[in-house]
PDB file of C-alpha atoms in Angstrom:
ATOM      1  CA  MET A   3     -11.001  22.318   7.042  1.00  0.00           C
ATOM      2  CA  ILE A   4      -8.183  24.853   6.981  1.00  0.00           C
ATOM      3  CA  TRP A   5      -4.621  23.933   7.858  1.00  0.00           C
ATOM      4  CA  ASN A   6      -1.722  26.321   8.367  1.00  0.00           C
ATOM      5  CA  GLN A   7       2.015  25.788   8.220  1.00  0.00           C
ATOM      6  CA  THR A   8       2.371  25.407  11.983  1.00  0.00           C
ATOM      7  CA  GLU A   9      -0.374  22.780  12.180  1.00  0.00           C
ATOM      8  CA  PHE A  10       1.184  20.894   9.282  1.00  0.00           C
ATOM      9  CA  ASN A  11       4.617  20.903  10.915  1.00  0.00           C
ATOM     10  CA  ASN A  12       3.074  19.656  14.161  1.00  0.00           C
ATOM     11  CA  LYS A  13       1.303  16.839  12.328  1.00  0.00           C
ATOM     12  CA  VAL A  14       4.506  15.877  10.524  1.00  0.00           C
ATOM     13  CA  ALA A  15       6.411  15.743  13.804  1.00  0.00           C
ATOM     14  CA  ALA A  16       3.686  13.669  15.465  1.00  0.00           C
ATOM     15  CA  VAL A  17       3.483  11.152  12.592  1.00  0.00           C
ATOM     16  CA  ALA A  18       7.283  10.863  12.332  1.00  0.00           C
ATOM     17  CA  LYS A  19       7.548  10.197  16.077  1.00  0.00           C
ATOM     18  CA  LYS A  20       4.682   7.708  16.140  1.00  0.00           C
ATOM     19  CA  LEU A  21       5.907   5.659  13.187  1.00  0.00           C
ATOM     20  CA  LYS A  22       9.614   6.207  13.809  1.00  0.00           C
ATOM     21  CA  ILE A  23      10.203   7.563  10.319  1.00  0.00           C
ATOM     22  CA  LYS A  24      11.948  10.638   8.934  1.00  0.00           C
ATOM     23  CA  SER A  25      10.199  13.997   8.677  1.00  0.00           C
ATOM     24  CA  PHE A  26      10.198  14.039   4.864  1.00  0.00           C
ATOM     25  CA  GLU A  27       8.624  10.570   4.880  1.00  0.00           C
ATOM     26  CA  ALA A  28       5.878  11.772   7.221  1.00  0.00           C
ATOM     27  CA  GLN A  29       5.304  14.761   4.907  1.00  0.00           C
ATOM     28  CA  LEU A  30       4.702  12.409   2.001  1.00  0.00           C
ATOM     29  CA  LEU A  31       2.273  10.261   4.010  1.00  0.00           C
ATOM     30  CA  LEU A  32       0.179  13.342   4.751  1.00  0.00           C
ATOM     31  CA  ALA A  33       0.337  14.385   1.093  1.00  0.00           C
ATOM     32  CA  GLN A  34      -0.913  10.891   0.163  1.00  0.00           C
ATOM     33  CA  GLU A  35      -3.891  11.343   2.449  1.00  0.00           C
ATOM     34  CA  ARG A  36      -4.747  14.790   1.135  1.00  0.00           C
ATOM     35  CA  PHE A  37      -4.796  13.468  -2.445  1.00  0.00           C
ATOM     36  CA  LEU A  38      -6.890  10.456  -1.415  1.00  0.00           C
ATOM     37  CA  ALA A  39      -9.271  12.886   0.299  1.00  0.00           C
ATOM     38  CA  ARG A  40      -9.669  14.635  -3.048  1.00  0.00           C
ATOM     39  CA  LEU A  41     -10.378  11.329  -4.797  1.00  0.00           C
ATOM     40  CA  ALA A  42     -12.980  10.419  -2.182  1.00  0.00           C
ATOM     41  CA  SER A  43     -14.614  13.839  -2.616  1.00  0.00           C
ATOM     42  CA  ILE A  44     -15.553  13.287  -6.267  1.00  0.00           C
ATOM     43  CA  GLU A  45     -17.971  10.680  -7.611  1.00  0.00           C
ATOM     44  CA  ASP A  46     -15.502   9.255 -10.142  1.00  0.00           C
ATOM     45  CA  GLY A  47     -13.002   8.673  -7.356  1.00  0.00           C
ATOM     46  CA  HIS A  48     -15.242   6.022  -5.826  1.00  0.00           C
ATOM     47  CA  GLY A  49     -14.233   3.681  -8.651  1.00  0.00           C
ATOM     48  CA  PHE A  50     -10.924   2.927  -6.913  1.00  0.00           C
ATOM     49  CA  VAL A  51     -10.246   0.345  -4.206  1.00  0.00           C
ATOM     50  CA  TRP A  52      -7.283   1.094  -1.937  1.00  0.00           C
ATOM     51  CA  LYS A  53      -4.841  -1.766  -1.285  1.00  0.00           C
ATOM     52  CA  GLY A  54      -1.173  -2.564  -0.684  1.00  0.00           C
ATOM     53  CA  GLY A  55       1.520  -1.294   1.658  1.00  0.00           C
ATOM     54  CA  SER A  56       0.225   2.259   2.061  1.00  0.00           C
ATOM     55  CA  LEU A  57      -3.040   0.797   3.397  1.00  0.00           C
ATOM     56  CA  LEU A  58      -1.298  -1.758   5.625  1.00  0.00           C
ATOM     57  CA  LEU A  59       0.846   0.982   7.142  1.00  0.00           C
ATOM     58  CA  ARG A  60      -2.321   2.667   8.380  1.00  0.00           C
ATOM     59  CA  THR A  61      -4.167  -0.462   9.530  1.00  0.00           C
ATOM     60  CA  TYR A  62      -2.084  -3.450  10.635  1.00  0.00           C
ATOM     61  CA  MET A  63       1.578  -2.425  10.796  1.00  0.00           C
ATOM     62  CA  PRO A  64       3.019  -2.424  14.355  1.00  0.00           C
ATOM     63  CA  GLU A  65       4.574   0.980  15.003  1.00  0.00           C
ATOM     64  CA  GLU A  66       7.985  -0.549  15.716  1.00  0.00           C
ATOM     65  CA  THR A  67       8.009  -2.312  12.330  1.00  0.00           C
ATOM     66  CA  THR A  68       6.322   0.293  10.129  1.00  0.00           C
ATOM     67  CA  ARG A  69       7.404  -0.211   6.531  1.00  0.00           C
ATOM     68  CA  PHE A  70       7.333   3.210   4.904  1.00  0.00           C
ATOM     69  CA  THR A  71       6.124   3.152   1.312  1.00  0.00           C
ATOM     70  CA  VAL A  72       6.018   5.890  -1.321  1.00  0.00           C
ATOM     71  CA  ASP A  73       3.299   4.249  -3.454  1.00  0.00           C
ATOM     72  CA  ILE A  74      -0.469   4.304  -3.233  1.00  0.00           C
ATOM     73  CA  ASP A  75      -1.821   1.083  -4.772  1.00  0.00           C
ATOM     74  CA  LEU A  76      -5.311   1.212  -6.256  1.00  0.00           C
ATOM     75  CA  LEU A  77      -7.588  -1.249  -8.022  1.00  0.00           C
ATOM     76  CA  ALA A  78      -9.836   0.218 -10.709  1.00  0.00           C
ATOM     77  CA  LYS A  79     -13.208  -1.460 -10.173  1.00  0.00           C
ATOM     78  CA  GLY A  80     -16.276  -0.365 -12.091  1.00  0.00           C
ATOM     79  CA  ILE A  81     -14.105   1.990 -14.126  1.00  0.00           C
ATOM     80  CA  SER A  82     -11.365   1.418 -16.683  1.00  0.00           C
ATOM     81  CA  VAL A  83      -7.684   1.764 -15.825  1.00  0.00           C
ATOM     82  CA  GLU A  84      -7.420   4.134 -18.788  1.00  0.00           C
ATOM     83  CA  SER A  85      -9.855   6.548 -17.133  1.00  0.00           C
ATOM     84  CA  SER A  86      -7.528   6.990 -14.145  1.00  0.00           C
ATOM     85  CA  GLU A  87      -5.592   9.846 -15.687  1.00  0.00           C
ATOM     86  CA  ALA A  88      -8.671  12.013 -16.246  1.00  0.00           C
ATOM     87  CA  ILE A  89      -9.994  11.231 -12.756  1.00  0.00           C
ATOM     88  CA  PHE A  90      -6.662  12.071 -11.111  1.00  0.00           C
ATOM     89  CA  LYS A  91      -6.473  15.344 -13.016  1.00  0.00           C
ATOM     90  CA  LYS A  92      -9.973  16.211 -11.862  1.00  0.00           C
ATOM     91  CA  ALA A  93      -9.063  15.435  -8.246  1.00  0.00           C
ATOM     92  CA  MET A  94      -5.905  17.549  -8.534  1.00  0.00           C
ATOM     93  CA  THR A  95      -7.989  20.634  -9.300  1.00  0.00           C
ATOM     94  CA  LEU A  96     -10.103  20.260  -6.169  1.00  0.00           C
ATOM     95  CA  ASP A  97      -9.465  22.817  -3.409  1.00  0.00           C
ATOM     96  CA  LEU A  98     -10.158  21.378   0.042  1.00  0.00           C
ATOM     97  CA  GLU A  99      -8.782  24.496   1.752  1.00  0.00           C
ATOM     98  CA  ASP A 100      -6.023  22.407   3.299  1.00  0.00           C
ATOM     99  CA  GLY A 101      -3.144  24.290   1.659  1.00  0.00           C
ATOM    100  CA  PHE A 102      -2.123  21.347  -0.532  1.00  0.00           C
ATOM    101  CA  ALA A 103      -1.736  21.510  -4.304  1.00  0.00           C
ATOM    102  CA  PHE A 104      -0.946  18.756  -6.796  1.00  0.00           C
ATOM    103  CA  GLU A 105       0.410  19.198 -10.330  1.00  0.00           C
ATOM    104  CA  ASN A 106       2.521  17.769 -13.165  1.00  0.00           C
ATOM    105  CA  LEU A 107       0.908  14.337 -13.496  1.00  0.00           C
ATOM    106  CA  ILE A 108       3.105  11.854 -15.382  1.00  0.00           C
ATOM    107  CA  LYS A 109       1.957   8.396 -16.554  1.00  0.00           C
ATOM    108  CA  SER A 110       3.959   5.263 -17.343  1.00  0.00           C
ATOM    109  CA  PHE A 111       3.128   1.584 -17.860  1.00  0.00           C
ATOM    110  CA  MET A 112       3.312  -0.862 -14.955  1.00  0.00           C
ATOM    111  CA  GLU A 113       4.503  -4.347 -15.867  1.00  0.00           C
ATOM    112  CA  ARG A 114       5.569  -6.410 -12.877  1.00  0.00           C
ATOM    113  CA  ASP A 115       3.000  -6.185 -10.113  1.00  0.00           C
ATOM    114  CA  THR A 116       0.055  -8.012 -11.671  1.00  0.00           C
ATOM    115  CA  PRO A 117      -0.190 -10.406 -14.614  1.00  0.00           C
ATOM    116  CA  TYR A 118      -2.576  -7.982 -16.334  1.00  0.00           C
ATOM    117  CA  GLY A 119      -0.451  -4.850 -15.984  1.00  0.00           C
ATOM    118  CA  GLY A 120      -1.664  -1.385 -15.150  1.00  0.00           C
ATOM    119  CA  GLU A 121      -0.593   2.243 -15.090  1.00  0.00           C
ATOM    120  CA  ARG A 122       1.858   4.093 -12.854  1.00  0.00           C
ATOM    121  CA  TYR A 123       1.490   7.777 -12.052  1.00  0.00           C
ATOM    122  CA  GLU A 124       3.552  10.350 -10.230  1.00  0.00           C
ATOM    123  CA  MET A 125       2.946  14.006  -9.452  1.00  0.00           C
ATOM    124  CA  ASP A 126       4.472  16.954  -7.655  1.00  0.00           C
ATOM    125  CA  TRP A 127       2.834  18.311  -4.526  1.00  0.00           C
ATOM    126  CA  SER A 128       3.186  21.383  -2.371  1.00  0.00           C
ATOM    127  CA  PHE A 129       1.844  22.803   0.868  1.00  0.00           C
ATOM    128  CA  PHE A 130       1.058  26.528   0.825  1.00  0.00           C
ATOM    129  CA  LYS A 131       3.273  26.768  -2.270  1.00  0.00           C
ATOM    130  CA  LYS A 132       6.188  25.150  -0.457  1.00  0.00           C
ATOM    131  CA  THR A 133       7.372  22.413  -2.804  1.00  0.00           C
ATOM    132  CA  GLY A 134       7.161  18.848  -1.563  1.00  0.00           C
ATOM    133  CA  ALA A 135       8.885  17.218  -4.540  1.00  0.00           C
ATOM    134  CA  PRO A 136      11.516  17.032  -5.865  1.00  0.00           C
ATOM    135  CA  ASN A 137      12.933  19.403  -3.209  1.00  0.00           C
ATOM    136  CA  ASN A 138      15.776  18.047  -1.070  1.00  0.00           C
ATOM    137  CA  ASN A 139      14.806  14.622   0.346  1.00  0.00           C
ATOM    138  CA  SER A 140      11.118  14.957  -0.426  1.00  0.00           C
ATOM    139  CA  MET A 141       9.528  12.634  -2.965  1.00  0.00           C
ATOM    140  CA  LYS A 142       6.884  12.779  -5.616  1.00  0.00           C
ATOM    141  CA  LEU A 143       3.472  11.340  -4.902  1.00  0.00           C
ATOM    142  CA  LYS A 144       3.180   7.977  -6.694  1.00  0.00           C
ATOM    143  CA  LEU A 145       0.132   5.882  -7.555  1.00  0.00           C
ATOM    144  CA  ASP A 146      -0.081   2.422  -9.122  1.00  0.00           C
ATOM    145  CA  VAL A 147      -3.410   1.475 -10.723  1.00  0.00           C
ATOM    146  CA  CYS A 148      -4.345  -2.019 -11.885  1.00  0.00           C
ATOM    147  CA  ALA A 149      -7.529  -3.911 -12.730  1.00  0.00           C
ATOM    148  CA  GLY A 150      -8.717  -7.488 -12.822  1.00  0.00           C
ATOM    149  CA  ASP A 151      -8.540  -8.679  -9.224  1.00  0.00           C
ATOM    150  CA  ASP A 152     -11.580 -10.487  -7.827  1.00  0.00           C
ATOM    151  CA  VAL A 153     -12.130  -8.758  -4.455  1.00  0.00           C
ATOM    152  CA  ASP A 154     -14.933  -8.324  -1.939  1.00  0.00           C
ATOM    153  CA  GLU A 155     -13.959  -4.841  -0.836  1.00  0.00           C
ATOM    154  CA  GLU A 156     -14.998  -3.175   2.406  1.00  0.00           C
ATOM    155  CA  VAL A 157     -16.092   0.437   2.864  1.00  0.00           C
ATOM    156  CA  VAL A 158     -14.258   2.123   5.746  1.00  0.00           C
ATOM    157  CA  ALA A 159     -14.435   5.675   7.087  1.00  0.00           C
ATOM    158  CA  ALA A 160     -11.389   7.857   6.419  1.00  0.00           C
ATOM    159  CA  THR A 161     -11.330   8.740  10.115  1.00  0.00           C
ATOM    160  CA  THR A 162     -10.462   5.086  10.772  1.00  0.00           C
ATOM    161  CA  LEU A 163      -7.705   4.985   8.146  1.00  0.00           C
ATOM    162  CA  PHE A 164      -5.949   8.339   8.059  1.00  0.00           C
ATOM    163  CA  LEU A 165      -3.045   9.450  10.213  1.00  0.00           C
ATOM    164  CA  ALA A 166      -4.448  13.000  10.094  1.00  0.00           C
ATOM    165  CA  THR A 167      -8.234  12.786  10.296  1.00  0.00           C
ATOM    166  CA  GLU A 168      -9.198  16.467  10.365  1.00  0.00           C
ATOM    167  CA  GLY A 169     -11.704  17.320   7.662  1.00  0.00           C
ATOM    168  CA  THR A 170     -12.365  13.683   6.700  1.00  0.00           C
ATOM    169  CA  GLU A 171     -15.502  13.083   8.766  1.00  0.00           C
ATOM    170  CA  ASN A 172     -17.711  12.649   5.692  1.00  0.00           C
ATOM    171  CA  LEU A 173     -15.266  10.632   3.592  1.00  0.00           C
ATOM    172  CA  SER A 174     -14.945   6.872   3.144  1.00  0.00           C
ATOM    173  CA  PHE A 175     -12.958   4.459   0.983  1.00  0.00           C
ATOM    174  CA  ARG A 176     -13.349   1.069  -0.556  1.00  0.00           C
ATOM    175  CA  ILE A 177     -10.431  -1.028   0.659  1.00  0.00           C
ATOM    176  CA  TYR A 178      -9.055  -4.561   0.333  1.00  0.00           C
ATOM    177  CA  PRO A 179      -9.786  -6.702   3.425  1.00  0.00           C
ATOM    178  CA  PRO A 180      -6.583  -8.173   4.934  1.00  0.00           C
ATOM    179  CA  GLU A 181      -7.319 -11.644   3.536  1.00  0.00           C
ATOM    180  CA  PHE A 182      -7.294 -10.313  -0.028  1.00  0.00           C
ATOM    181  CA  ILE A 183      -4.077  -8.341   0.503  1.00  0.00           C
ATOM    182  CA  PHE A 184      -2.457 -11.532   1.818  1.00  0.00           C
ATOM    183  CA  ALA A 185      -3.751 -13.513  -1.176  1.00  0.00           C
ATOM    184  CA  GLU A 186      -2.433 -10.954  -3.652  1.00  0.00           C
ATOM    185  CA  LYS A 187       1.019 -10.797  -2.090  1.00  0.00           C
ATOM    186  CA  LEU A 188       1.252 -14.559  -1.735  1.00  0.00           C
ATOM    187  CA  GLU A 189       0.365 -15.037  -5.397  1.00  0.00           C
ATOM    188  CA  THR A 190       3.063 -12.529  -6.368  1.00  0.00           C
ATOM    189  CA  ALA A 191       5.632 -14.407  -4.277  1.00  0.00           C
ATOM    190  CA  VAL A 192       4.634 -17.751  -5.826  1.00  0.00           C
ATOM    191  CA  ARG A 193       4.586 -16.368  -9.376  1.00  0.00           C
ATOM    192  CA  PHE A 194       8.132 -14.998  -9.106  1.00  0.00           C
ATOM    193  CA  LYS A 195       9.337 -17.833  -6.827  1.00  0.00           C
ATOM    194  CA  SER A 196      12.887 -17.385  -5.517  1.00  0.00           C
ATOM    195  CA  GLY A 197      13.362 -14.590  -8.051  1.00  0.00           C
ATOM    196  CA  ASN A 198      11.217 -12.369  -5.852  1.00  0.00           C
ATOM    197  CA  SER A 199      13.762 -10.411  -3.817  1.00  0.00           C
ATOM    198  CA  ARG A 200      11.206  -7.803  -2.784  1.00  0.00           C
ATOM    199  CA  PHE A 201      11.571  -8.199   0.949  1.00  0.00           C
ATOM    200  CA  LYS A 202       8.689  -5.766   1.469  1.00  0.00           C
ATOM    201  CA  ASP A 203       6.215  -8.389   0.199  1.00  0.00           C
ATOM    202  CA  PHE A 204       7.347 -10.837   2.872  1.00  0.00           C
ATOM    203  CA  ILE A 205       7.227  -8.178   5.594  1.00  0.00           C
ATOM    204  CA  ASP A 206       3.626  -7.508   4.616  1.00  0.00           C
ATOM    205  CA  LEU A 207       2.786 -11.226   4.541  1.00  0.00           C
ATOM    206  CA  TRP A 208       4.274 -11.611   8.014  1.00  0.00           C
ATOM    207  CA  VAL A 209       2.323  -8.641   9.410  1.00  0.00           C
ATOM    208  CA  LEU A 210      -0.887 -10.027   7.943  1.00  0.00           C
ATOM    209  CA  SER A 211      -0.169 -13.556   9.162  1.00  0.00           C
ATOM    210  CA  GLU A 212       0.017 -12.157  12.688  1.00  0.00           C
ATOM    211  CA  ASN A 213      -3.390 -10.488  12.329  1.00  0.00           C
ATOM    212  CA  ILE A 214      -5.605 -12.736  10.196  1.00  0.00           C
ATOM    213  CA  LYS A 215      -7.778 -15.060  12.267  1.00  0.00           C
ATOM    214  CA  ASN A 216     -10.470 -16.164   9.822  1.00  0.00           C
ATOM    215  CA  THR A 217      -8.711 -18.943   7.903  1.00  0.00           C
ATOM    216  CA  LYS A 218     -11.870 -19.925   6.027  1.00  0.00           C
ATOM    217  CA  LYS A 219     -12.204 -16.418   4.630  1.00  0.00           C
ATOM    218  CA  LEU A 220      -8.487 -16.364   3.857  1.00  0.00           C
ATOM    219  CA  ARG A 221      -8.617 -19.626   1.900  1.00  0.00           C
ATOM    220  CA  ALA A 222     -11.539 -18.350  -0.157  1.00  0.00           C
ATOM    221  CA  ALA A 223      -9.604 -15.157  -0.961  1.00  0.00           C
ATOM    222  CA  VAL A 224      -6.463 -17.116  -1.877  1.00  0.00           C
ATOM    223  CA  ASP A 225      -8.365 -19.504  -4.140  1.00  0.00           C
ATOM    224  CA  ARG A 226     -10.090 -16.638  -5.955  1.00  0.00           C
ATOM    225  CA  CYS A 227      -6.863 -14.648  -6.409  1.00  0.00           C
ATOM    226  CA  PHE A 228      -4.810 -17.589  -7.708  1.00  0.00           C
ATOM    227  CA  LYS A 229      -7.611 -18.699 -10.027  1.00  0.00           C
ATOM    228  CA  ARG A 230      -8.119 -15.195 -11.414  1.00  0.00           C
ATOM    229  CA  ARG A 231      -4.400 -14.762 -12.056  1.00  0.00           C
ATOM    230  CA  GLY A 232      -3.960 -18.237 -13.497  1.00  0.00           C
ATOM    231  CA  THR A 233      -1.404 -19.354 -10.912  1.00  0.00           C
ATOM    232  CA  PRO A 234      -1.581 -22.948  -9.598  1.00  0.00           C
ATOM    233  CA  TYR A 235      -1.954 -23.210  -5.808  1.00  0.00           C
ATOM    234  CA  ASP A 236       0.130 -25.974  -4.251  1.00  0.00           C
ATOM    235  CA  THR A 237       0.668 -25.881  -0.490  1.00  0.00           C
ATOM    236  CA  VAL A 238       3.707 -28.182  -0.633  1.00  0.00           C
ATOM    237  CA  GLN A 239       5.454 -26.021  -3.229  1.00  0.00           C
ATOM    238  CA  ILE A 240       4.640 -22.813  -1.357  1.00  0.00           C
ATOM    239  CA  VAL A 241       6.006 -24.199   1.918  1.00  0.00           C
ATOM    240  CA  ALA A 242       9.134 -25.345   0.097  1.00  0.00           C
ATOM    241  CA  LEU A 243       9.605 -21.856  -1.370  1.00  0.00           C
ATOM    242  CA  LEU A 244       9.238 -20.177   2.027  1.00  0.00           C
ATOM    243  CA  SER A 245      11.752 -22.565   3.641  1.00  0.00           C
ATOM    244  CA  ASP A 246      14.322 -22.499   0.831  1.00  0.00           C
ATOM    245  CA  LYS A 247      17.674 -21.672   2.471  1.00  0.00           C
ATOM    246  CA  ALA A 248      19.115 -19.839  -0.534  1.00  0.00           C
ATOM    247  CA  HIS A 249      15.999 -17.694  -0.807  1.00  0.00           C
ATOM    248  CA  ILE A 250      16.093 -16.938   2.919  1.00  0.00           C
ATOM    249  CA  GLN A 251      19.729 -15.895   2.660  1.00  0.00           C
ATOM    250  CA  GLN A 252      18.925 -13.643  -0.291  1.00  0.00           C
ATOM    251  CA  LEU A 253      16.105 -11.987   1.655  1.00  0.00           C
ATOM    252  CA  GLU A 254      18.326 -11.552   4.717  1.00  0.00           C
ATOM    253  CA  GLN A 255      20.876  -9.648   2.653  1.00  0.00           C
ATOM    254  CA  TYR A 256      18.180  -7.444   1.141  1.00  0.00           C
ATOM    255  CA  GLY A 257      16.610  -6.859   4.535  1.00  0.00           C
ATOM    256  CA  ARG A 258      19.890  -5.777   6.121  1.00  0.00           C
ATOM    257  CA  LYS A 259      20.471  -3.344   3.273  1.00  0.00           C
ATOM    258  CA  HIS A 260      17.037  -1.710   3.142  1.00  0.00           C
ATOM    259  CA  TYR A 261      15.157  -2.442   6.390  1.00  0.00           C
ATOM    260  CA  GLU A 262      17.796  -2.572   9.089  1.00  0.00           C
ATOM    261  CA  ARG A 263      16.028   0.067  11.226  1.00  0.00           C
ATOM    262  CA  LEU A 264      12.882  -2.063  11.565  1.00  0.00           C
ATOM    263  CA  LYS A 265      12.556  -4.319  14.588  1.00  0.00           C
ATOM    264  CA  LEU A 266      11.880  -7.461  12.598  1.00  0.00           C
ATOM    265  CA  PRO A 267      12.360 -11.081  13.560  1.00  0.00           C
ATOM    266  CA  SER A 268      14.838 -13.144  11.570  1.00  0.00           C
ATOM    267  CA  VAL A 269      13.756 -13.948   8.030  1.00  0.00           C
ATOM    268  CA  ALA A 270      13.404 -17.627   8.958  1.00  0.00           C
ATOM    269  CA  THR A 271      11.095 -16.720  11.872  1.00  0.00           C
ATOM    270  CA  LEU A 272       9.173 -14.270   9.726  1.00  0.00           C
ATOM    271  CA  LEU A 273       8.569 -16.827   6.985  1.00  0.00           C
ATOM    272  CA  LYS A 274       7.671 -19.530   9.513  1.00  0.00           C
ATOM    273  CA  SER A 275       4.784 -17.362  10.706  1.00  0.00           C
ATOM    274  CA  VAL A 276       3.569 -17.078   7.113  1.00  0.00           C
ATOM    275  CA  THR A 277       4.058 -20.814   6.545  1.00  0.00           C
ATOM    276  CA  ASP A 278       2.148 -21.742   9.707  1.00  0.00           C
ATOM    277  CA  LEU A 279      -0.843 -19.731   8.520  1.00  0.00           C
ATOM    278  CA  ILE A 280      -0.720 -21.267   5.039  1.00  0.00           C
ATOM    279  CA  LYS A 281      -0.723 -24.764   6.540  1.00  0.00           C
ATOM    280  CA  LYS A 282      -3.921 -23.907   8.422  1.00  0.00           C
ATOM    281  CA  ILE A 283      -5.812 -23.128   5.234  1.00  0.00           C
TER     282      ILE A 283
END
C-alpha cells in the first residue's frame, strides 16, 4: 500500500465529514490506525487486545454522537505490560510504505483506570515528514496499556474496524466484545461512585446499552469483571448511583462544557437507558 499527500487529505476530509469532527482530529484517527497496523504486522503485537473508546468509535458509536478520543486502550494478554515499550519501538521502525513515521516514545505510569495500574505512552507522528504532533492543533499519539482483565476476546478483521481500510486486508485484531467493554466501564463508575465525573464513561455505557442484546452474556462479563477487580456488585446501589440527582447535575455541567456538539439525550435519559439494561441482568 502506498499513500500520497492528496490521498491522505481526501481521507481526512472524508472521515471528518462522516464523524462530524475537526480535520486535525481525523488526522489523529488515521495515525492511530497506521500505528495499529504496524502492531498487527509483527508477531509480538498480537499480545495486545484493543478496547475502550477508540474501538467503540469505530464499531458502535452513532455518527451524530461520535465521541472523539485521543487514546488507544490496550490490554496486554499473554505478554507483560513491561514488554510494551520494546514492542512499540519495534512497531515504530516498521515501514508499511504508507508515508507515516512514528518517533520519540515516552512512557509514564497509569494509575486511575484500573485497580492494577498500567503504563501510558505517547509518541510523535508524521506523514511524509509533515509533523503531526505537536504542530498547531495536532496531537501526539497516545496509548494506555494495562493487564489483569478477564476477557474472552474476539478476533476481527481490520477491514471491519478501520476508517481507512486500504492495505489492511491481511490484518486482524483481538478486541473486547461490547459486553466486556460495558462491564469494564460500569465497574469503573461503581468504583469511583459519584466522584467519577468522566462523562465519557457514561456516554460509552449509553451507546453500549443501546446495542447490547445478549443480557446473559453481559451478566457473565459483568460478574467476571467485578470479581477480578474486587468490586462488590449490587444492583440496588448501582441503580441508586445512576439516579442520584447531584451526580446527574454534575455530569450535565461536564457534558455542556466538553460535549456540547454531540447530539446526546439528557443525562437523565442517558442514564435511564443504562439503568434499564442493568435491571435486565
